[in-house]
């Protein structure tokens, strides 16, 4: 089984890229972030034609998340229960597999803009709410994977310039602390289960030849519960879509489970 996450940065613009990628990489489930479209405009029919079911939580112009899967999804939850939020940032669903139900949680984490800003305070509250809810989700669903654009570079090696960017957004002690708290719930960063190439990133700025110079960050992650950890046989970053004409500034991350 293969699970993937990809911040697509406008599904209406990049639907052909998603369809082409799935043709070459027929994953069992793909979590998308930054749909930037309302639910009424979600391309269910186009995805059905290539064999994918989908559940979505959209929003005009901003945010939006979806889970695509080869099998139907059930028990769908949109946004963090008990946390009032006008932004479409979380969708969760259960995928039935031969080994039992698999709970997928797809999140487009808050960017936060800059430490000390109102948006950063919102990010901290959002992360606290996510942590509380995931504790309950893990009790109810031992086989759980949390995927998405976390907007956090967990360690210095996940940033192209950890010294120059120290204490800036994505690099702060507070953000990294919240990432560690997710791990302390019993989740594991699937990418770090394996030896990986140095300077491996999943996002590059459009400006200043960010991708060409590999000035990137690893901020897209797949975390797996203890029940899944031993099943993960690989986790990779697929840089190829970032070379497309009009690409997303993010690229897919894929985990393989035995």
Coordinates of C-alpha atoms in Angstrom, one line a residue:
X1 CA 0.0 0.0 0.0
X2 CA 1.2 3.5 -0.8
X3 CA 0.1 6.7 0.8
X4 CA 1.0 10.2 -0.5
X5 CA 0.6 13.8 0.4
X6 CA 0.9 16.8 -2.0
X7 CA 0.1 20.5 -1.5
X8 CA -1.1 21.1 -5.0
X9 CA -1.5 24.9 -4.7
X10 CA -4.8 25.1 -6.7
X11 CA -6.4 22.0 -7.9
X12 CA -8.3 23.8 -10.7
X13 CA -5.0 24.8 -12.2
X14 CA -3.1 21.6 -11.6
X15 CA -5.7 18.8 -12.0
X16 CA -4.0 17.6 -15.2
X17 CA -0.8 17.3 -13.2
X18 CA -2.5 15.3 -10.5
X19 CA -4.1 12.9 -13.0
X20 CA -0.8 12.5 -14.8
X21 CA 1.1 11.8 -11.6
X22 CA -1.5 9.2 -10.5
X23 CA -1.2 7.5 -13.8
X24 CA 2.5 7.1 -13.2
X25 CA 2.2 6.6 -9.4
X26 CA -1.0 4.7 -8.7
X27 CA -1.0 5.2 -4.9
X28 CA -3.8 3.8 -2.8
X29 CA -4.5 7.2 -1.2
X30 CA -3.4 10.7 -2.0
X31 CA -3.9 13.6 0.4
X32 CA -4.1 17.0 -1.3
X33 CA -3.9 20.5 0.3
X34 CA -4.5 24.0 -0.9
X35 CA -7.3 23.0 -3.3
X36 CA -8.4 26.7 -3.5
X37 CA -11.9 25.8 -4.7
X38 CA -15.4 25.2 -3.3
X39 CA -16.8 21.8 -2.9
X40 CA -19.3 22.3 -5.8
X41 CA -16.3 22.7 -8.1
X42 CA -14.4 19.6 -6.9
X43 CA -13.6 17.4 -9.9
X44 CA -15.2 14.1 -8.7
X45 CA -16.1 13.0 -12.2
X46 CA -12.6 13.4 -13.6
X47 CA -11.1 11.5 -10.7
X48 CA -13.7 8.7 -11.0
X49 CA -12.7 8.2 -14.6
X50 CA -9.2 7.3 -13.4
X51 CA -10.4 5.0 -10.6
X52 CA -10.3 7.3 -7.6
X53 CA -13.0 8.1 -5.0
X54 CA -12.6 11.4 -3.2
X55 CA -13.8 13.3 -0.2
X56 CA -13.2 17.0 0.0
X57 CA -13.5 20.1 2.2
X58 CA -13.1 23.1 0.0
X59 CA -13.0 26.9 0.4
X60 CA -13.1 29.7 -2.1
X61 CA -9.7 31.1 -3.1
X62 CA -7.8 29.7 0.0
X63 CA -7.1 26.5 1.8
X64 CA -9.1 23.3 1.1
X65 CA -8.1 19.6 1.6
X66 CA -9.1 16.3 0.0
X67 CA -8.4 12.6 0.2
X68 CA -8.3 10.6 -3.0
X69 CA -8.4 6.8 -2.7
X70 CA -8.9 3.7 -4.8
X71 CA -11.6 2.4 -2.4
X72 CA -14.5 4.2 -0.8
X73 CA -13.9 6.3 2.3
X74 CA -16.1 6.4 5.3
X75 CA -16.6 8.2 8.6
X76 CA -15.5 11.5 7.2
X77 CA -14.7 14.4 9.6
X78 CA -14.1 17.9 8.4
X79 CA -12.0 20.3 10.5
X80 CA -11.0 19.7 14.1
X81 CA -14.0 18.8 16.3
X82 CA -14.6 21.2 19.1
X83 CA -12.3 23.9 17.5
X84 CA -14.2 26.6 15.7
X85 CA -12.4 27.5 12.5
X86 CA -13.6 29.3 9.4
X87 CA -10.7 27.9 7.4
X88 CA -10.9 24.5 5.6
X89 CA -7.7 22.8 6.9
X90 CA -8.5 19.2 8.0
X91 CA -10.3 16.2 6.6
X92 CA -10.2 12.7 8.1
X93 CA -11.6 9.5 6.8
X94 CA -11.3 5.7 7.2
X95 CA -10.1 3.5 4.4
X96 CA -10.9 -0.2 4.7
X97 CA -8.0 -2.4 3.9
X98 CA -7.3 -6.2 4.0
X99 CA -5.4 -5.6 7.2
X100 CA -8.2 -3.6 8.8
X101 CA -9.4 0.0 8.9
X102 CA -6.8 2.7 8.3
X103 CA -7.6 6.2 9.6
X104 CA -6.2 9.0 7.3
X105 CA -5.9 12.5 8.7
X106 CA -5.0 15.1 6.1
X107 CA -4.0 18.6 7.3
X108 CA -3.1 21.9 5.8
X109 CA -1.4 23.3 8.8
X110 CA -1.5 27.0 9.5
X111 CA 1.5 29.0 8.0
X112 CA 1.7 31.5 10.8
X113 CA 3.3 34.3 8.8
X114 CA 5.8 35.5 11.5
X115 CA 6.6 34.9 15.2
X116 CA 4.7 37.4 17.3
X117 CA 2.0 38.0 14.7
X118 CA -1.8 37.3 15.2
X119 CA -1.5 34.6 12.5
X120 CA 1.3 32.9 14.6
X121 CA -0.9 33.0 17.7
X122 CA -3.7 31.4 15.6
X123 CA -1.2 28.7 14.5
X124 CA -0.3 27.9 18.1
X125 CA -4.0 27.5 19.1
X126 CA -4.7 25.4 16.0
X127 CA -1.8 23.1 16.8
X128 CA -2.9 22.7 20.4
X129 CA -6.4 21.8 19.2
X130 CA -5.0 19.3 16.7
X131 CA -2.9 17.7 19.4
X132 CA -5.9 17.2 21.7
X133 CA -8.1 15.7 18.9
X134 CA -5.4 13.4 17.6
X135 CA -4.9 11.9 21.1
X136 CA -8.5 10.9 20.9
X137 CA -8.3 9.7 17.3
X138 CA -5.3 7.4 18.1
X139 CA -7.3 5.8 20.9
X140 CA -10.2 5.1 18.6
X141 CA -8.0 4.3 15.5
X142 CA -4.7 2.6 16.3
X143 CA -3.9 2.3 12.6
X144 CA -3.6 6.0 11.8
X145 CA -1.6 8.2 9.4
X146 CA -1.3 11.9 9.6
X147 CA -0.3 13.5 6.3
X148 CA -0.1 17.0 5.0
X149 CA 1.7 20.3 4.6
X150 CA 2.7 20.9 8.2
X151 CA 4.4 24.2 7.6
X152 CA 7.2 23.1 10.0
X153 CA 10.8 22.1 9.2
X154 CA 11.3 19.8 12.2
X155 CA 15.1 19.9 12.3
X156 CA 18.0 22.0 11.0
X157 CA 18.6 19.4 8.3
X158 CA 15.1 20.1 6.9
X159 CA 16.1 23.6 5.9
X160 CA 18.5 24.9 3.3
X161 CA 19.7 27.6 5.6
X162 CA 19.1 26.7 9.3
X163 CA 21.5 29.4 10.6
X164 CA 20.1 32.3 8.5
X165 CA 16.5 31.2 9.0
X166 CA 16.9 30.4 12.7
X167 CA 13.8 31.5 14.7
X168 CA 11.9 32.5 11.5
X169 CA 8.6 31.0 10.5
X170 CA 8.7 27.2 10.0
X171 CA 11.9 27.1 12.2
X172 CA 10.8 28.4 15.6
X173 CA 11.2 26.6 18.8
X174 CA 7.5 26.7 19.3
X175 CA 6.6 25.1 16.0
X176 CA 9.2 22.4 16.4
X177 CA 8.0 21.8 19.9
X178 CA 4.5 21.1 18.6
X179 CA 5.9 18.7 16.0
X180 CA 7.7 16.8 18.8
X181 CA 4.5 16.7 20.8
X182 CA 2.8 14.9 17.8
X183 CA 5.6 12.4 17.9
X184 CA 5.1 12.0 21.6
X185 CA 1.6 10.9 20.9
X186 CA 3.1 7.8 19.4
X187 CA 3.5 9.0 15.8
X188 CA 6.7 8.5 13.8
X189 CA 8.1 10.6 10.9
X190 CA 8.0 8.0 8.2
X191 CA 10.7 9.8 6.2
X192 CA 13.2 9.6 9.0
X193 CA 12.8 5.8 9.4
X194 CA 15.3 5.5 6.5
X195 CA 18.6 6.9 5.4
X196 CA 17.9 9.8 3.1
X197 CA 19.9 12.0 0.8
X198 CA 21.2 15.2 2.3
X199 CA 19.4 18.4 1.5
X200 CA 16.1 16.7 0.8
X201 CA 13.2 19.1 0.6
X202 CA 9.5 19.1 -0.4
X203 CA 9.0 22.8 -0.9
X204 CA 10.9 25.4 -2.8
X205 CA 10.1 29.1 -3.3
X206 CA 9.1 30.2 -6.8
X207 CA 11.4 33.2 -6.4
X208 CA 15.1 33.5 -6.8
X209 CA 15.5 30.1 -8.6
X210 CA 14.6 28.3 -5.4
X211 CA 14.2 24.9 -6.9
X212 CA 17.1 25.2 -9.3
X213 CA 19.4 26.1 -6.4
X214 CA 17.7 23.7 -4.0
X215 CA 16.9 26.4 -1.6
X216 CA 14.1 24.4 0.0
X217 CA 12.4 23.1 3.2
X218 CA 11.0 19.8 4.2
X219 CA 7.6 20.8 5.5
X220 CA 5.4 18.1 4.0
X221 CA 5.2 15.0 6.2
X222 CA 3.7 11.6 6.7
X223 CA 3.5 10.5 10.4
X224 CA 2.4 7.0 11.2
X225 CA 1.1 5.4 14.4
X226 CA 3.0 2.7 16.3
X227 CA 0.7 0.0 14.7
X228 CA 1.9 1.1 11.3
X229 CA 5.5 1.9 11.9
X230 CA 6.8 -1.6 11.4
X231 CA 4.9 -1.8 8.1
X232 CA 6.6 1.1 6.5
X233 CA 9.2 -0.1 4.0
X234 CA 10.0 3.2 2.2
X235 CA 9.3 6.9 2.3
X236 CA 10.5 9.2 -0.5
X237 CA 10.1 12.7 -1.9
X238 CA 9.2 12.8 -5.6
X239 CA 10.9 15.8 -7.0
X240 CA 9.8 15.2 -10.6
X241 CA 6.5 17.2 -10.5
X242 CA 8.3 20.3 -9.3
X243 CA 9.9 20.3 -12.8
X244 CA 6.5 20.6 -14.5
X245 CA 5.5 23.8 -16.4
X246 CA 3.5 25.8 -13.9
X247 CA 4.2 23.5 -11.0
X248 CA 3.1 23.6 -7.4
X249 CA 5.8 25.0 -5.1
X250 CA 5.5 21.6 -3.2
X251 CA 6.1 18.1 -4.5
X252 CA 4.7 14.7 -3.4
X253 CA 5.9 12.7 -0.4
X254 CA 5.1 8.9 -0.7
X255 CA 5.2 6.2 2.0
X256 CA 5.1 2.5 1.2
X257 CA 3.5 0.1 3.7
X258 CA 4.1 -3.6 3.4

